[in-house]
Amino acid sequence: MDQEKIIVHVENLTKRYGDNIALNQMSIDLYKGKIVGLLGPNGCGKTTFIKLLANLLNVYEGTITINGCRPSAQTKAMISYLPDRNFIPETWTAQMSIDFYKDFYADFNDKKAMKLINKLQINPFMKFRAMSKGTKEKLQLILVLSRNAQLYLFDEPIAGVDPAARDLIFELILENYNKEATVIISTHLIYDVEKILDYIVFLKNGTVTRYGDVEIIREKTQKSIELLFKEDFRC
Amino acid sequence: MLKKLIKHEFKSSWLEMVIANGAVLIITVFVAILIRIGSSILFQTMGLTSLLLLYVGQIILVFMTIIRSLNKKLFTNEGYLSFTLPVTTRQLLFSKVFVNVIWIIGTALVMIISLVIMGAITIGGADIGLDFIYFDISEFASANILPLLVLLFSFFISSILFLITILGVLTIVNTGKMKKKKLLIGVILYYILTNVLSWIEQFVIIIPFTLYYIGGTWTIARSTTLYSLFTGIMGPEGLPIINFNSMFLEIVFIIGIFIFSEKMISKHLELE
């Protein structure tokens, strides 16, 4: 593919936590307009990789570029990131969160956010701490999806939610993300996510074990991604 | 972006600060009225003591609010929101220090206003001689505007140093490998750091001048004695107001600790 179509370029990326190697000589290119599954068991380095892209971790060996730029304040403006935990202050309401996002992100669409909040029947004036676990996750997802970002990072968006909520989350992501952007979804729940992926990256102990276009992999191996995952990560 | 950061920092902290400081002013009026109408000296002394305790409580509350807010927004889950904003770590830290310095100065002003209110309400009505508060403060302030501004600037520098030291300690505690007893380690670190800074201020003499208040006039004089050079507590003849050596070193510490915190957070912060 053309260089111009690459949004994330990673070369020989190694990340250490003391003596532990979280990512080991990782090299991948991710393309614009694709939905990428970052797949692997817990502790394989998925969150570390996403944090490096989000510029939450700054010390590493190797190269990372996002749209040709090293992770910085500039790339943060291009990335819409959903961490695997609640990050909205407990005293805020949905309306306050929207005002905050609107102020800081030029690509934030507050009308879209309000529309989604109404659609999902979230009280815009309820404090975050008073919301249920599911409502908190929905609100955070709405904030992330209401940006017209170039790269979306979803770290375990379906972990800890029931199957019905998982469908809703995927529905929200698919209906609302910027179609020219790249979406990276990290998860270990392959069955739920396989149907929406264009690309996959299998991570095992910080090393990429399999990576490429989902259709091509399926065609080559004559196996589903879920089956391949089970084979690759069997203990 | 810095303006927006400052705006949101104010938005997220104004309510707690207004409540803490507003309560002091309201209680001051209440205590002052009680002192004025109270018949016994014991009653009036108790009122004044409770007001002093209120000031101590106010200072503790404001400082705890600031420390909690810094820790929460930078080093807990809220850090995921703060550090993914399209701003630099420097801008983020600057906005927090700036806003909290304003709150510290605001709190100091509220305490002065509270004293003035106390003096104004109790004029002629209290037996324990509170009139001096009102008269002395008003008289002193009207006669010494410029030196007071210099004093305010000195207080401003000290407030920044306090905040930066807190930030530095929080940074060390949260960027190291410490997982437990962070509060205890933080308190010990703060104690050590402030003492080290204080020793440096006493023994590193770069600008040996002090602003003195001598016989009703303000004079900048060379700190000639060893004692005044080191401590600034006693001047040649009058009361030393600002030790320029200490102020200079405080500014150096502020810049140094700020850069240290910025680098540590940028390089070593790993939000859990």
PDB file of N, CA and C in Angstrom, chain A residues 15 17 51 54 56-59 73 76-77 81 83 85-90 92 99-101 103-105, chain B residues 1 4-5 7-8 11-12 77-81 83-88 177 265-267 269-272:
ATOM      1  N   LYS A  15       9.405  -1.654  24.580  1.00  0.00           N
ATOM      2  CA  LYS A  15       9.064  -0.909  25.794  1.00  0.00           C
ATOM      3  C   LYS A  15       9.371  -1.790  27.010  1.00  0.00           C
ATOM      4  N   TYR A  17       9.542  -2.157  31.303  1.00  0.00           N
ATOM      5  CA  TYR A  17       9.209  -1.677  32.652  1.00  0.00           C
ATOM      6  C   TYR A  17      10.261  -2.296  33.567  1.00  0.00           C
ATOM      7  N   LYS A  51      -1.159   3.024  25.019  1.00  0.00           N
ATOM      8  CA  LYS A  51      -0.675   4.181  25.792  1.00  0.00           C
ATOM      9  C   LYS A  51       0.491   4.870  25.073  1.00  0.00           C
ATOM     10  N   ALA A  54      -1.068   6.916  22.442  1.00  0.00           N
ATOM     11  CA  ALA A  54      -1.785   8.064  23.030  1.00  0.00           C
ATOM     12  C   ALA A  54      -0.839   9.066  23.684  1.00  0.00           C
ATOM     13  N   LEU A  56       0.835   8.644  26.372  1.00  0.00           N
ATOM     14  CA  LEU A  56       0.801   8.570  27.833  1.00  0.00           C
ATOM     15  C   LEU A  56       2.089   7.958  28.370  1.00  0.00           C
ATOM     16  N   LEU A  57       2.793   7.247  27.509  1.00  0.00           N
ATOM     17  CA  LEU A  57       4.116   6.731  27.849  1.00  0.00           C
ATOM     18  C   LEU A  57       5.091   7.311  26.828  1.00  0.00           C
ATOM     19  N   ASN A  58       6.199   7.803  27.322  1.00  0.00           N
ATOM     20  CA  ASN A  58       7.114   8.521  26.423  1.00  0.00           C
ATOM     21  C   ASN A  58       8.488   7.895  26.258  1.00  0.00           C
ATOM     22  N   VAL A  59       8.789   6.954  27.133  1.00  0.00           N
ATOM     23  CA  VAL A  59      10.135   6.368  27.047  1.00  0.00           C
ATOM     24  C   VAL A  59      10.043   4.996  26.390  1.00  0.00           C
ATOM     25  N   ALA A  73       1.899  16.603  21.611  1.00  0.00           N
ATOM     26  CA  ALA A  73       0.626  17.336  21.737  1.00  0.00           C
ATOM     27  C   ALA A  73      -0.071  17.409  20.376  1.00  0.00           C
ATOM     28  N   LYS A  76      -1.851  14.162  19.742  1.00  0.00           N
ATOM     29  CA  LYS A  76      -2.991  14.012  20.659  1.00  0.00           C
ATOM     30  C   LYS A  76      -4.251  14.660  20.071  1.00  0.00           C
ATOM     31  N   ALA A  77      -4.024  15.726  19.292  1.00  0.00           N
ATOM     32  CA  ALA A  77      -5.159  16.412  18.666  1.00  0.00           C
ATOM     33  C   ALA A  77      -5.807  15.539  17.583  1.00  0.00           C
ATOM     34  N   TYR A  81      -9.166   8.822  22.330  1.00  0.00           N
ATOM     35  CA  TYR A  81      -8.737   7.660  23.116  1.00  0.00           C
ATOM     36  C   TYR A  81      -9.726   7.320  24.220  1.00  0.00           C
ATOM     37  N   PRO A  83      -9.737   5.030  27.391  1.00  0.00           N
ATOM     38  CA  PRO A  83      -8.959   4.122  28.238  1.00  0.00           C
ATOM     39  C   PRO A  83      -9.837   3.004  28.816  1.00  0.00           C
ATOM     40  N   ARG A  85     -10.614   2.500  31.767  1.00  0.00           N
ATOM     41  CA  ARG A  85     -11.128   2.880  33.087  1.00  0.00           C
ATOM     42  C   ARG A  85     -11.855   4.226  33.006  1.00  0.00           C
ATOM     43  N   ASN A  86     -12.579   4.547  34.088  1.00  0.00           N
ATOM     44  CA  ASN A  86     -13.316   5.819  34.093  1.00  0.00           C
ATOM     45  C   ASN A  86     -12.342   6.970  34.264  1.00  0.00           C
ATOM     46  N   PHE A  87     -12.427   7.942  33.396  1.00  0.00           N
ATOM     47  CA  PHE A  87     -11.484   9.073  33.467  1.00  0.00           C
ATOM     48  C   PHE A  87     -12.188  10.410  33.660  1.00  0.00           C
ATOM     49  N   ILE A  88     -13.518  10.411  33.636  1.00  0.00           N
ATOM     50  CA  ILE A  88     -14.249  11.668  33.839  1.00  0.00           C
ATOM     51  C   ILE A  88     -14.311  11.967  35.343  1.00  0.00           C
ATOM     52  N   PRO A  89     -14.030  13.201  35.755  1.00  0.00           N
ATOM     53  CA  PRO A  89     -14.129  13.526  37.192  1.00  0.00           C
ATOM     54  C   PRO A  89     -15.523  13.220  37.743  1.00  0.00           C
ATOM     55  N   GLU A  90     -15.548  12.671  38.937  1.00  0.00           N
ATOM     56  CA  GLU A  90     -16.798  12.217  39.548  1.00  0.00           C
ATOM     57  C   GLU A  90     -17.825  13.339  39.722  1.00  0.00           C
ATOM     58  N   TRP A  92     -18.370  15.849  37.739  1.00  0.00           N
ATOM     59  CA  TRP A  92     -18.853  16.412  36.481  1.00  0.00           C
ATOM     60  C   TRP A  92     -20.181  15.795  36.054  1.00  0.00           C
ATOM     61  N   ASP A  99     -18.887  20.286  27.411  1.00  0.00           N
ATOM     62  CA  ASP A  99     -18.298  21.640  27.352  1.00  0.00           C
ATOM     63  C   ASP A  99     -16.765  21.562  27.360  1.00  0.00           C
ATOM     64  N   PHE A 100     -16.258  20.659  28.176  1.00  0.00           N
ATOM     65  CA  PHE A 100     -14.799  20.494  28.281  1.00  0.00           C
ATOM     66  C   PHE A 100     -14.216  19.998  26.953  1.00  0.00           C
ATOM     67  N   TYR A 101     -14.808  18.970  26.418  1.00  0.00           N
ATOM     68  CA  TYR A 101     -14.316  18.409  25.142  1.00  0.00           C
ATOM     69  C   TYR A 101     -14.424  19.447  24.020  1.00  0.00           C
ATOM     70  N   ASP A 103     -14.232  22.598  24.216  1.00  0.00           N
ATOM     71  CA  ASP A 103     -13.208  23.636  24.375  1.00  0.00           C
ATOM     72  C   ASP A 103     -11.833  23.177  23.889  1.00  0.00           C
ATOM     73  N   PHE A 104     -11.522  21.928  24.140  1.00  0.00           N
ATOM     74  CA  PHE A 104     -10.155  21.467  23.868  1.00  0.00           C
ATOM     75  C   PHE A 104      -9.956  20.802  22.510  1.00  0.00           C
ATOM     76  N   TYR A 105     -11.015  20.234  21.960  1.00  0.00           N
ATOM     77  CA  TYR A 105     -10.844  19.514  20.704  1.00  0.00           C
ATOM     78  C   TYR A 105     -11.614  20.211  19.589  1.00  0.00           C
TER      79      TYR A 105
ATOM     80  N   MET B   1      -4.407  27.479  24.122  1.00  0.00           N
ATOM     81  CA  MET B   1      -4.775  26.330  24.953  1.00  0.00           C
ATOM     82  C   MET B   1      -4.551  26.582  26.449  1.00  0.00           C
ATOM     83  N   LYS B   4      -7.444  28.159  28.032  1.00  0.00           N
ATOM     84  CA  LYS B   4      -8.527  27.194  28.257  1.00  0.00           C
ATOM     85  C   LYS B   4      -8.229  26.321  29.477  1.00  0.00           C
ATOM     86  N   LEU B   5      -6.964  25.921  29.595  1.00  0.00           N
ATOM     87  CA  LEU B   5      -6.582  25.104  30.762  1.00  0.00           C
ATOM     88  C   LEU B   5      -6.837  25.878  32.052  1.00  0.00           C
ATOM     89  N   LYS B   7      -8.872  28.400  32.480  1.00  0.00           N
ATOM     90  CA  LYS B   7     -10.326  28.572  32.645  1.00  0.00           C
ATOM     91  C   LYS B   7     -10.951  27.325  33.296  1.00  0.00           C
ATOM     92  N   HIS B   8     -10.604  26.162  32.793  1.00  0.00           N
ATOM     93  CA  HIS B   8     -11.197  24.934  33.331  1.00  0.00           C
ATOM     94  C   HIS B   8     -10.673  24.605  34.721  1.00  0.00           C
ATOM     95  N   LYS B  11     -12.744  26.692  36.874  1.00  0.00           N
ATOM     96  CA  LYS B  11     -14.106  26.152  36.908  1.00  0.00           C
ATOM     97  C   LYS B  11     -14.217  24.955  37.843  1.00  0.00           C
ATOM     98  N   SER B  12     -13.163  24.168  37.866  1.00  0.00           N
ATOM     99  CA  SER B  12     -13.244  22.942  38.669  1.00  0.00           C
ATOM    100  C   SER B  12     -12.908  23.173  40.141  1.00  0.00           C
ATOM    101  N   ASN B  77      -6.933   8.292  37.898  1.00  0.00           N
ATOM    102  CA  ASN B  77      -7.611   8.050  36.613  1.00  0.00           C
ATOM    103  C   ASN B  77      -7.896   9.330  35.826  1.00  0.00           C
ATOM    104  N   GLU B  78      -8.089  10.439  36.545  1.00  0.00           N
ATOM    105  CA  GLU B  78      -8.347  11.706  35.844  1.00  0.00           C
ATOM    106  C   GLU B  78      -7.149  12.139  35.009  1.00  0.00           C
ATOM    107  N   GLY B  79      -5.992  11.580  35.333  1.00  0.00           N
ATOM    108  CA  GLY B  79      -4.780  11.842  34.539  1.00  0.00           C
ATOM    109  C   GLY B  79      -4.956  11.409  33.087  1.00  0.00           C
ATOM    110  N   TYR B  80      -5.798  10.387  32.871  1.00  0.00           N
ATOM    111  CA  TYR B  80      -6.049   9.938  31.492  1.00  0.00           C
ATOM    112  C   TYR B  80      -6.712  11.047  30.681  1.00  0.00           C
ATOM    113  N   LEU B  81      -7.496  11.871  31.374  1.00  0.00           N
ATOM    114  CA  LEU B  81      -8.129  12.998  30.691  1.00  0.00           C
ATOM    115  C   LEU B  81      -7.117  14.134  30.523  1.00  0.00           C
ATOM    116  N   PHE B  83      -3.737  14.171  30.587  1.00  0.00           N
ATOM    117  CA  PHE B  83      -2.547  13.950  29.761  1.00  0.00           C
ATOM    118  C   PHE B  83      -2.853  13.548  28.319  1.00  0.00           C
ATOM    119  N   THR B  84      -4.121  13.397  27.976  1.00  0.00           N
ATOM    120  CA  THR B  84      -4.428  13.140  26.561  1.00  0.00           C
ATOM    121  C   THR B  84      -4.975  14.399  25.881  1.00  0.00           C
ATOM    122  N   LEU B  85      -5.017  15.496  26.625  1.00  0.00           N
ATOM    123  CA  LEU B  85      -5.415  16.764  25.993  1.00  0.00           C
ATOM    124  C   LEU B  85      -4.305  17.207  25.033  1.00  0.00           C
ATOM    125  N   PRO B  86      -4.662  17.913  23.977  1.00  0.00           N
ATOM    126  CA  PRO B  86      -3.620  18.341  23.030  1.00  0.00           C
ATOM    127  C   PRO B  86      -2.810  19.542  23.544  1.00  0.00           C
ATOM    128  N   VAL B  87      -2.198  19.326  24.698  1.00  0.00           N
ATOM    129  CA  VAL B  87      -1.363  20.378  25.312  1.00  0.00           C
ATOM    130  C   VAL B  87      -0.071  19.719  25.795  1.00  0.00           C
ATOM    131  N   THR B  88       0.919  20.550  26.078  1.00  0.00           N
ATOM    132  CA  THR B  88       2.171  19.985  26.583  1.00  0.00           C
ATOM    133  C   THR B  88       2.074  19.824  28.104  1.00  0.00           C
ATOM    134  N   LYS B 177       8.756   3.888  42.184  1.00  0.00           N
ATOM    135  CA  LYS B 177       8.219   2.533  42.287  1.00  0.00           C
ATOM    136  C   LYS B 177       7.381   2.355  43.554  1.00  0.00           C
ATOM    137  N   ILE B 265       7.443  13.734  34.972  1.00  0.00           N
ATOM    138  CA  ILE B 265       6.100  13.344  34.540  1.00  0.00           C
ATOM    139  C   ILE B 265       6.132  12.909  33.075  1.00  0.00           C
ATOM    140  N   SER B 266       6.829  13.669  32.247  1.00  0.00           N
ATOM    141  CA  SER B 266       6.889  13.334  30.822  1.00  0.00           C
ATOM    142  C   SER B 266       7.556  11.983  30.594  1.00  0.00           C
ATOM    143  N   LYS B 267       8.605  11.718  31.339  1.00  0.00           N
ATOM    144  CA  LYS B 267       9.399  10.511  31.059  1.00  0.00           C
ATOM    145  C   LYS B 267       8.973   9.310  31.893  1.00  0.00           C
ATOM    146  N   LEU B 269       6.072   9.014  34.263  1.00  0.00           N
ATOM    147  CA  LEU B 269       4.734   8.766  34.814  1.00  0.00           C
ATOM    148  C   LEU B 269       4.070   7.612  34.074  1.00  0.00           C
ATOM    149  N   GLU B 270       3.643   6.622  34.837  1.00  0.00           N
ATOM    150  CA  GLU B 270       2.910   5.505  34.252  1.00  0.00           C
ATOM    151  C   GLU B 270       1.593   5.395  35.002  1.00  0.00           C
ATOM    152  N   LEU B 271       0.558   5.976  34.421  1.00  0.00           N
ATOM    153  CA  LEU B 271      -0.750   5.938  35.071  1.00  0.00           C
ATOM    154  C   LEU B 271      -1.212   4.497  35.171  1.00  0.00           C
ATOM    155  N   GLU B 272      -1.765   4.153  36.329  1.00  0.00           N
ATOM    156  CA  GLU B 272      -2.180   2.751  36.493  1.00  0.00           C
ATOM    157  C   GLU B 272      -3.508   2.499  35.811  1.00  0.00           C
TER     158      GLU B 272
END
